[in-house]
Short mmCIF file of C-alpha atoms and ligand atoms in Angstrom, two decimals:
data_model
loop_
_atom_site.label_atom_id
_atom_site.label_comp_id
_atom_site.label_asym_id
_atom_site.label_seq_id
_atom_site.Cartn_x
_atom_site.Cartn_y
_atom_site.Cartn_z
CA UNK A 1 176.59 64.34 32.93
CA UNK A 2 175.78 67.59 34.49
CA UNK A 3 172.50 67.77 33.26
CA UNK A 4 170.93 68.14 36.54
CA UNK A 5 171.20 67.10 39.85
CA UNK A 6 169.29 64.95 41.92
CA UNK A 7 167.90 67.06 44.75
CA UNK A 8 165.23 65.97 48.06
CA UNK A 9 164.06 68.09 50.36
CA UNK A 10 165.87 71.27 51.28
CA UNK A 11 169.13 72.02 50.42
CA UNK A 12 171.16 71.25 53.46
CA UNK A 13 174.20 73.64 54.83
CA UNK A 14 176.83 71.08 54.89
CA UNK A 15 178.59 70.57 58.19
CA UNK A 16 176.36 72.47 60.54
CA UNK A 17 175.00 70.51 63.37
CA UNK A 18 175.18 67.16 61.23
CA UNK A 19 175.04 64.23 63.06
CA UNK A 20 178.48 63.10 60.75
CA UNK A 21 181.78 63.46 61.79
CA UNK A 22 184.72 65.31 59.99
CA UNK A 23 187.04 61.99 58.24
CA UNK A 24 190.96 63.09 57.44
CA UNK A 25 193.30 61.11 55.85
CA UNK A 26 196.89 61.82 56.23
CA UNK A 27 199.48 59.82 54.19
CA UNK A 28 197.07 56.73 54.20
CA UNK A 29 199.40 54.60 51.77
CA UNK A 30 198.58 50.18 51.24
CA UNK A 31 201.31 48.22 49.91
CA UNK A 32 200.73 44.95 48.74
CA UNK A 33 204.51 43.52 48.74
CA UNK A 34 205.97 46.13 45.33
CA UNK A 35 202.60 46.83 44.48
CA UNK A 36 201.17 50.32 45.40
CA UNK A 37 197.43 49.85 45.69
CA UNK A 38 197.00 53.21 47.65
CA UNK A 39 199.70 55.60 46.94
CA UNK A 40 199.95 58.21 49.86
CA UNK A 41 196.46 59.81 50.18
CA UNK A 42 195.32 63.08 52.00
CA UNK A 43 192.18 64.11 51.97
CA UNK A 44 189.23 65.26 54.06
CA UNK A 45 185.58 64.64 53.73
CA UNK A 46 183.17 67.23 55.80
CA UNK A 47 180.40 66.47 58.06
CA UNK A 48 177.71 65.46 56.89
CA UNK A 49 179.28 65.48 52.90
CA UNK A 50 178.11 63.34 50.07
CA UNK A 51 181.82 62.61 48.70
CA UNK A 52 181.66 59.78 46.29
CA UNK A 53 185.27 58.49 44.45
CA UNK A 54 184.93 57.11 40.82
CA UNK A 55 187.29 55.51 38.87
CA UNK A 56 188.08 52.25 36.38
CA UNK A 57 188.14 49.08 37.81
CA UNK A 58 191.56 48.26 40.07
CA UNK A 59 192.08 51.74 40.67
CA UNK A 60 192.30 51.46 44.65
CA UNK A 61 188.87 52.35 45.21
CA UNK A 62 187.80 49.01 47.81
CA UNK A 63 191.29 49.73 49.15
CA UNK A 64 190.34 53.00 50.34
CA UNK A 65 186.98 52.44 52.14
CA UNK A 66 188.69 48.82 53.21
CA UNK A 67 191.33 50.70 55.41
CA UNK A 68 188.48 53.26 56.10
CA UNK A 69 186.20 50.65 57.10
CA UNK A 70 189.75 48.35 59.14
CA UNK A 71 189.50 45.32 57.21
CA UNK A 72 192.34 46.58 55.36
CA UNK A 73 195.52 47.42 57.64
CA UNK A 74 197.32 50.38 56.21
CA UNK A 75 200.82 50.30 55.10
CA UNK A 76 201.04 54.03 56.75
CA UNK A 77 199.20 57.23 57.02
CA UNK A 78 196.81 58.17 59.39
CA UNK A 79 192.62 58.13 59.50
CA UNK A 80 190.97 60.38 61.76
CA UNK A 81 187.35 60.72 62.76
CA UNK A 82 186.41 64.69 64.16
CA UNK A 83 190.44 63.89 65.38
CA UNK A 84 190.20 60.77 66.56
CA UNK A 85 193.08 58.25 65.12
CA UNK A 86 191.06 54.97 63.86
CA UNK A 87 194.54 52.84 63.01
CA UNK A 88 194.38 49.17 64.78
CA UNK A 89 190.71 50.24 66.07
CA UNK A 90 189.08 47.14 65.27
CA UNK A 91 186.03 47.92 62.24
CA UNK A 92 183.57 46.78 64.72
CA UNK A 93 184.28 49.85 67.29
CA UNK A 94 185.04 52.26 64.44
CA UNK A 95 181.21 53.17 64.55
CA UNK A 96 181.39 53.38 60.69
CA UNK A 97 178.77 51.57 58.37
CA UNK A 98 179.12 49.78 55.41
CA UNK A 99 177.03 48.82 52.58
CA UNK A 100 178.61 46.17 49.85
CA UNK A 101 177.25 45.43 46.21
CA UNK A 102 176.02 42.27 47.08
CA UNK A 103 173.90 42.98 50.11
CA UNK A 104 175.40 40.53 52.36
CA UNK A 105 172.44 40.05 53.73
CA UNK A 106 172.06 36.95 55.92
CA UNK A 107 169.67 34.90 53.93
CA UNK A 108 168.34 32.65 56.71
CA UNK A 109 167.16 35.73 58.71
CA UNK A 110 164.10 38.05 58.67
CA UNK A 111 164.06 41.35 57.48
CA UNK A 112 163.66 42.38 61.11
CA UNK A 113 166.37 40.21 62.45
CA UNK A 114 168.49 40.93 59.74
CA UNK A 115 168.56 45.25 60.90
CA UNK A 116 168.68 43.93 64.19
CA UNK A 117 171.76 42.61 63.91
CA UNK A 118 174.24 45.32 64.55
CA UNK A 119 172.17 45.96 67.66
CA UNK A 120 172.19 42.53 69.24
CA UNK A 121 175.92 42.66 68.72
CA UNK A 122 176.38 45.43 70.49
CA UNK A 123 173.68 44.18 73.56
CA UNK A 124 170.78 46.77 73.00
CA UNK A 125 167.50 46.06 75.05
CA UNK A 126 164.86 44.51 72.88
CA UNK A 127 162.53 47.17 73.36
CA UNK A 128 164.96 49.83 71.85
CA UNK A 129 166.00 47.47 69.40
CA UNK A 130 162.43 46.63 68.21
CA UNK A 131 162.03 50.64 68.31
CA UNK A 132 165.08 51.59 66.29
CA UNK A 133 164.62 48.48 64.34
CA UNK A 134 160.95 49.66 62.91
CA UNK A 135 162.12 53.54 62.56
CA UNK A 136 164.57 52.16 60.28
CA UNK A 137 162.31 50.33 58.28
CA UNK A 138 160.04 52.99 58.21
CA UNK A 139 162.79 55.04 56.64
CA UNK A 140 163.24 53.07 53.67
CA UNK A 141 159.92 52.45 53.29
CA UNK A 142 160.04 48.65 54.22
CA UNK A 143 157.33 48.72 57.43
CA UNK A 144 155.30 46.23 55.52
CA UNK A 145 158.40 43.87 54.43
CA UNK A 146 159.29 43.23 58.15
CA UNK A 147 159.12 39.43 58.45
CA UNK A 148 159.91 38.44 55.22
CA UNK A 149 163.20 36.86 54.02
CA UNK A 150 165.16 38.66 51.50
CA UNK A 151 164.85 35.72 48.94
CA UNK A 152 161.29 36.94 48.87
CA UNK A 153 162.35 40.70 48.18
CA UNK A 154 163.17 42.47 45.01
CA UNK A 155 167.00 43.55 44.35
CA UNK A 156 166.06 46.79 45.46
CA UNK A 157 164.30 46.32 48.32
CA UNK A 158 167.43 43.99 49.44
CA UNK A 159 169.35 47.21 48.82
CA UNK A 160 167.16 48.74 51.26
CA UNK A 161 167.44 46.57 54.09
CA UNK A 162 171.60 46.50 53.76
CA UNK A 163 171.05 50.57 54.07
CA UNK A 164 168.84 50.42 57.24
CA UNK A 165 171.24 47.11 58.68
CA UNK A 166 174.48 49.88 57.93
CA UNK A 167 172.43 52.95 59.69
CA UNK A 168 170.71 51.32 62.18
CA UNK A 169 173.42 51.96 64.84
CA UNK A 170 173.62 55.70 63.76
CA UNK A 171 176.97 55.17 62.45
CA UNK A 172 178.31 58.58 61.84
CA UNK A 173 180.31 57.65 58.54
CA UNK A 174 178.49 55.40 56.37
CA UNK A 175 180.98 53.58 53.07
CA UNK A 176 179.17 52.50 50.35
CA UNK A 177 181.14 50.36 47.72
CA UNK A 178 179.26 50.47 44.81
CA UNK A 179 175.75 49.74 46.09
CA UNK A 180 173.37 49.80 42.96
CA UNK A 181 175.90 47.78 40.92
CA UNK A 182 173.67 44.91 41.07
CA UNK A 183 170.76 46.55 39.86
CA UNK A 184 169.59 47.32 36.65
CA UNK A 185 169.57 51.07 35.09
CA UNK A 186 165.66 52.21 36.09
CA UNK A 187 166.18 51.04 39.34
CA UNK A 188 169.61 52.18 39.83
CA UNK A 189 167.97 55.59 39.33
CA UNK A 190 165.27 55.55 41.50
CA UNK A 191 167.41 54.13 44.18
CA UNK A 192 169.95 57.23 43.77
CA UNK A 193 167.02 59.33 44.64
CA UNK A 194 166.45 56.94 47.23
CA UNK A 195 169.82 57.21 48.84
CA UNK A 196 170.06 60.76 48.73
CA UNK A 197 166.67 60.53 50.81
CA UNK A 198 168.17 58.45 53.47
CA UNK A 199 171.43 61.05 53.50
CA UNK A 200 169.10 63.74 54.55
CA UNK A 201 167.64 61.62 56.81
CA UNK A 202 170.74 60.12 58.67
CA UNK A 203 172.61 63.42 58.41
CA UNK A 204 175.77 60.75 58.42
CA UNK A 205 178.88 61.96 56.33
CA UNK A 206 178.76 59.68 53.26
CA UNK A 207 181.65 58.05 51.00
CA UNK A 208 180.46 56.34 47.91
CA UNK A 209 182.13 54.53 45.71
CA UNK A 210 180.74 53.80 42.20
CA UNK A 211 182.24 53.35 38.48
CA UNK A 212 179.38 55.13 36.86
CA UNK A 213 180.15 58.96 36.78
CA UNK A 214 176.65 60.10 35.98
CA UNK A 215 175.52 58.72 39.27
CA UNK A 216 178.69 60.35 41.09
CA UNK A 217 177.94 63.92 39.59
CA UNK A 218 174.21 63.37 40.17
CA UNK A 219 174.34 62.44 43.86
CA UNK A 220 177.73 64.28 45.53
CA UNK A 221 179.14 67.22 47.17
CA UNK A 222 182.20 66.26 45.54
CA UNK A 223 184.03 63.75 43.45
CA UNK A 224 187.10 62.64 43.73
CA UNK A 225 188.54 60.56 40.92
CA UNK A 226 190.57 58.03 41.01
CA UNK A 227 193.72 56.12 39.17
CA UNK A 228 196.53 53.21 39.46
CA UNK A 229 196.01 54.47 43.55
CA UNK A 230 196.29 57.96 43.37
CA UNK A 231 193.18 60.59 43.94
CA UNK A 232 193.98 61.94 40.25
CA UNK A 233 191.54 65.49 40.77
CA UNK A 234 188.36 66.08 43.52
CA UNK A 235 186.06 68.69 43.79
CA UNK A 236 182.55 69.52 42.99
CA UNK A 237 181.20 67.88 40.20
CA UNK A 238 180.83 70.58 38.02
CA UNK A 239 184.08 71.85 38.46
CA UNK A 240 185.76 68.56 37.70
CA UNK A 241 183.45 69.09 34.41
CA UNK A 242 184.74 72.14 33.77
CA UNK A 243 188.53 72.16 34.77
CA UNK A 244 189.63 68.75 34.59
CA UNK A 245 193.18 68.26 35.90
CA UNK A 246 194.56 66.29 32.81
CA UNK A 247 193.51 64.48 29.72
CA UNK A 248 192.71 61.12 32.19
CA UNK A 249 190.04 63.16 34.64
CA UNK A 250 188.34 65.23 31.33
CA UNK A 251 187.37 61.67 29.86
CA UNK A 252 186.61 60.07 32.74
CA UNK A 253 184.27 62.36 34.09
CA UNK A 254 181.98 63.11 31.00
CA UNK A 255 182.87 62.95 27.00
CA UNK A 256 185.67 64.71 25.94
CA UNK A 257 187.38 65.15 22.24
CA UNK A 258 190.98 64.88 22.90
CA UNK A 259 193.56 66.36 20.19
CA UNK A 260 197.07 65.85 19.95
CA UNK A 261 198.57 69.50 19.45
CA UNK A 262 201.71 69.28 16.86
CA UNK A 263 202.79 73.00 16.65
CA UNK A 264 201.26 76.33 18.26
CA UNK A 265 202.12 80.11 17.85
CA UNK A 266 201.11 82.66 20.13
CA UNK A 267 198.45 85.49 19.53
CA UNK A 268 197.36 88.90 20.64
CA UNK A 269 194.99 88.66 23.36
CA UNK A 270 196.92 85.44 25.42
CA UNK A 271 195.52 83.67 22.72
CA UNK A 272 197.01 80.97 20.92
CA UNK A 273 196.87 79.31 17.32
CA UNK A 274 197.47 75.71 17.56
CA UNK A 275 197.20 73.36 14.63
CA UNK A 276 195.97 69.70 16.37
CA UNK A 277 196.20 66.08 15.18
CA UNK A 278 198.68 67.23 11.92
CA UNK A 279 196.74 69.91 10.07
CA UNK A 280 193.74 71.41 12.30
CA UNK A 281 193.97 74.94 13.07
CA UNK A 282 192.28 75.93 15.97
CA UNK A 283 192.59 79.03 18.31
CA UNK A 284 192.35 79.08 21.97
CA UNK A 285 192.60 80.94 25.21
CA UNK A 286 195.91 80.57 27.36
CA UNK A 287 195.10 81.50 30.80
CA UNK A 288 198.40 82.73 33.04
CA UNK A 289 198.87 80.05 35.16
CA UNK A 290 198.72 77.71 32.07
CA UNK A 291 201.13 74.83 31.20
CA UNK A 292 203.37 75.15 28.06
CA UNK A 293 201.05 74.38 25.53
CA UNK A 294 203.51 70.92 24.56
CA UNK A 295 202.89 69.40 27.81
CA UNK A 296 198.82 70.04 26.93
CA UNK A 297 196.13 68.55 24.65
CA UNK A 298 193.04 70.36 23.54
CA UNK A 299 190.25 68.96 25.21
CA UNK A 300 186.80 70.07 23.07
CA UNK A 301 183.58 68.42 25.04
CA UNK A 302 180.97 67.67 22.90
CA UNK A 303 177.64 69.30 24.15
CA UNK A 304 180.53 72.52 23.36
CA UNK A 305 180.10 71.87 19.68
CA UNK A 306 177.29 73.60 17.39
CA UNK A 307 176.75 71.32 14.40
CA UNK A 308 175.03 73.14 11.59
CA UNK A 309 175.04 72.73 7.33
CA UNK A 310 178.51 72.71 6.00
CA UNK A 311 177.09 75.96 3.65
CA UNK A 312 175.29 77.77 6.38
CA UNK A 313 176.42 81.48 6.44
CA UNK A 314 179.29 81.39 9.67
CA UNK A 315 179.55 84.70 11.24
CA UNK A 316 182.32 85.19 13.19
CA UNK A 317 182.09 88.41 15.33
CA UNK A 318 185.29 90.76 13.84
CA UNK A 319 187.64 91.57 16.77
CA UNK A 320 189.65 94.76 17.10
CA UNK A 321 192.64 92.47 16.96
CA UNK A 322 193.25 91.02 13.14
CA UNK A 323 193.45 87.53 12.80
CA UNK A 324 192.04 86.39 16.60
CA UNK A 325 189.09 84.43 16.05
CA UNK A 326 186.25 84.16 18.64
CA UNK A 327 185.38 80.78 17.26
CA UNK A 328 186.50 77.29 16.11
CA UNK A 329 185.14 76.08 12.77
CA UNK A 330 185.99 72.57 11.27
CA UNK A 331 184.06 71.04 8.47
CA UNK A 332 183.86 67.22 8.03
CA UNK A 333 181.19 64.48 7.34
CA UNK A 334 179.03 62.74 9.72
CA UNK A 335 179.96 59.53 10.32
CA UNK A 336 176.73 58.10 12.06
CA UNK A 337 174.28 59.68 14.60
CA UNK A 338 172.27 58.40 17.30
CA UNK A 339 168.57 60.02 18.63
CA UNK A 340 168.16 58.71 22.31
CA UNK A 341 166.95 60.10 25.34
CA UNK A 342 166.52 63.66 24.38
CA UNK A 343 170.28 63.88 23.02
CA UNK A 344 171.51 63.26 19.10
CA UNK A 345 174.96 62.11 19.88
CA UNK A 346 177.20 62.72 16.25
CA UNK A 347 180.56 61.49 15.15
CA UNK A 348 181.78 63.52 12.70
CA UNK A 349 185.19 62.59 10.89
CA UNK A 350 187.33 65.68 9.80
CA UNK A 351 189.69 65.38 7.60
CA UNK A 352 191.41 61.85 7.58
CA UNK A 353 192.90 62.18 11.16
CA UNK A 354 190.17 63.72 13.15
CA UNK A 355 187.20 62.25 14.57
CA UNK A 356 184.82 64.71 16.96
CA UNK A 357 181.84 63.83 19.42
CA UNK A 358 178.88 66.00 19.20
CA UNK A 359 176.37 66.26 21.68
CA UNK A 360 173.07 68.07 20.36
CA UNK A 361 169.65 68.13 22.57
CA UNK A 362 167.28 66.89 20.34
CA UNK A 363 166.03 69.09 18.27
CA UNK A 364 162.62 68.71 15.43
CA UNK A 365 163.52 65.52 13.26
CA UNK A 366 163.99 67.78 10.60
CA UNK A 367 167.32 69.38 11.76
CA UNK A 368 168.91 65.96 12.22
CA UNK A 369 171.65 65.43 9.59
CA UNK A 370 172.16 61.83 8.46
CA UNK A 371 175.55 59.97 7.89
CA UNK A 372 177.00 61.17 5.18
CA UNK A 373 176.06 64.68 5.32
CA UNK A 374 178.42 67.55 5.05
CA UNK A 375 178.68 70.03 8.17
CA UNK A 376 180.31 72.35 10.02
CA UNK A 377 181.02 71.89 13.52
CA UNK A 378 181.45 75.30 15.38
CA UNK A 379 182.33 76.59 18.76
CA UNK A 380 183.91 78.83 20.95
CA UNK A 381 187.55 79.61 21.60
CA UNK A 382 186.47 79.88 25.52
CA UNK A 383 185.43 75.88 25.38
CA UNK A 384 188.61 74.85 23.58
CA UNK A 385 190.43 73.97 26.98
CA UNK A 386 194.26 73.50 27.11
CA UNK A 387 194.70 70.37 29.59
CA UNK A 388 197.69 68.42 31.17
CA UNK A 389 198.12 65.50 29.23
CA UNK A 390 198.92 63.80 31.94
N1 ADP B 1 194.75 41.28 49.11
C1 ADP B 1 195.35 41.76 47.99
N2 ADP B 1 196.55 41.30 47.62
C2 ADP B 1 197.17 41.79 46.50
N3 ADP B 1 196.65 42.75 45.71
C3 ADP B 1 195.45 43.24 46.03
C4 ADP B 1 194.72 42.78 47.18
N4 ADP B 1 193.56 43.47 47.26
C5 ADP B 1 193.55 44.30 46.19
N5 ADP B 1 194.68 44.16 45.47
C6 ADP B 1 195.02 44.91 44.26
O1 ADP B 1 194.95 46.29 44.53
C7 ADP B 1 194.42 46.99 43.39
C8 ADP B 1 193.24 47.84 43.80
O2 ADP B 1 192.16 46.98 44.14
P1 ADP B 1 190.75 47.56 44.59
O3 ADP B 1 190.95 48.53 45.68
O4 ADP B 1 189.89 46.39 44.88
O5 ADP B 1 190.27 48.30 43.27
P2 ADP B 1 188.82 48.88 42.88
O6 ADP B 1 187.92 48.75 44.06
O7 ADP B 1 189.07 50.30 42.47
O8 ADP B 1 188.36 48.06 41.71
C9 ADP B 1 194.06 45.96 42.35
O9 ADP B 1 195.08 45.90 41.39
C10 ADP B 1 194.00 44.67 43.16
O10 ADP B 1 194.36 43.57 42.36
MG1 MG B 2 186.08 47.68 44.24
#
């Protein structure tokens, strides 16, 4: 992840004049008899904000938008819109969209009748209906799809119609619960681009909900991740990446190589000398508002990690203070390696109780080293993170 973004049109300055509304959450907690599926949440969401929430399978995520969305009642907690309490507000006068996995698209109906819907519901004249109904279509590029039925539609262009049916009603909050997971990877990517499209578009405030993480960091504002029914960490993407809360958000968002750390001493410089996984010295950076390093483990993530020849000269910049290295050097054996996609992706063993990810971009086929090769794996002190491990 975090190897670019995916950006349409100009960048837009979150929460000005947006047609989305401002959504709070304050103590929103669902009980399920003993079971907690939504421990007590706070959190708000800006107008107009791409905020998706990731996370494995059962962690609350449905839950969340479901008591959103009201087809969940809450166990307590509140959910406001720009200050407006939603709880016992039935879904269909919440003025919130929603877009499912599997369409839900009614199968016997038109395209047309099928974005119509919302509108009949709510008694629109036809001829603003049959106005709103084609703008919408025109936004996701379906003008020419109108009287078909969505048997006779691609899974992405059924995607499409479930996006103008949510938005057709200018909802100013629209849920998404895992949209693309139906489709397959190519057109799971060109329908991210698609959906960010129709964000700039609708200007609505959007929560998405997805298990894949590249396609969280790619599309959002921020992330919030998610386990067992608590938010574990949110923020923006990138700093998720780059200061994840505990040893469960730095593997779930991107690869990380986790080490257990078994003794540490402290050095000159707030530096510290750990030795990892038994017998792995490694040196790293304690900031001041860091945890005791025994409540940590070393998180290392792989694109962090410089793999070169096991006998290629290692220069490691003398400091003014003795014994404070700048850099982390390990040498091991690769175990097998991987050329896809513009990435070589290594696993390197080290020793006989380390095992490290390496993440490379791909370089001439000449630099690759083969399983079974002896290297070095180098990298800096400054990447050689000190995380809650839990
Ligand atoms: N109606 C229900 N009754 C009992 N348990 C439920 C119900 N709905 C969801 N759960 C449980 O709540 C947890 C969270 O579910 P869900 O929000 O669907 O997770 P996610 O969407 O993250 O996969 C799961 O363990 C699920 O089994
Ligand atoms: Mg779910």
């Amino acid at each position: 992840m975090a190897e670019g973004s995916v950006q349409t049109g100009a960048a837009r300055t979150t929460g000005v004049q947006s047609r989305g509304a401002r959504l709070t959450l304050r103590g929103l907690t669902k009980h399920y008899g003993e079971f907690t599926a939504l421990a007590s949440t706070d959190l708000t969401i800006d107008a107009g904000e791409f905020f998706s929430i990731i996370g494995p399978s059962g962690s609350g995520k449905s839950t969340l938008l479901g008591a959103i969305a009201g087809f969940v009642a809450p166990s307590g907690g509140s959910i406001e819109v720009d200050g407006r309490d939603l709880v016992g507000i039935a879904p269909y006068l919440r003025n919130i969209g929603m877009v499912f996995q599997n369409y839900a698209l009614f199968p016997h109906m038109s395209v047309f009748d099928n974005v119509a819907f919302p509108l009949r519901l709510r008694h629109m004249a036809p001829r603003e209906i049959q106005e709103r109904v084609e703008r919408m279509l025109a936004t996701v590029r379906l003008s020419d799809k109108i009287r078909r039925r969505p048997s006779q539609l691609s899974g992405g262009q059924q995607q499409r119609v479930a996006l103008a049916r949510a938005a057709v009603y200018d909802p100013r909050i629209l849920l998404m619960d895992e949209p693309l997971g139906a489709l397959d990877k190519n057109l799971r990517a060109e329908m991210q681009y698609e959906i960010k499209a129709f964000h700039e578009q609708i200007e609505a405030t959007i929560l998405y909900v997805t298990h894949d993480q590249d396609e969280a960091a790619a599309m959002s504002d921020r992330i919030a991740i998610m386990n067992h029914g608590h938010l574990v960490q949110y923020g923006k993407p990138r700093e998720l990446y780059e200061n994840p809360r505990n040893a469960f958000a730095a593997s779930f968002l991107g690869d990380a190589n986790l080490f257990e750390i078994t003794a540490t001493r402290g050095l000159a410089g707030s530096r510290v000398a750990l030795t990892v996984n038994g017998d792995h010295a490694l040196t790293a950076v304690v900031h001041a508002d860091a945890l005791a390093p025994e409540r940590c483990v070393v998180c290392v993530r792989p694109e962090a990690v410089r793999i070169a020849a096991a006998d290629a000269p290692f220069d490691d910049t003398p400091d003014d203070k003795p014994g404070c290295h700048l850099l982390n050097r390990l040498t091991g054996v690769v175990e097998d390696v991987v050329f896809a996609a513009g990435t070589v992706r290594y696993r390197v063993r080290v020793g006989t109780s380390l095992r490290l990810a390496v993440r490379q971009n791909a370089q001439r086929r000449e630099d690759l080293y083969p399983a079974g090769a002896p290297v070095a794996l180098v990298w800096s002190i400054n990447d050689t993170l000190l995380i809650a491990r839990e």
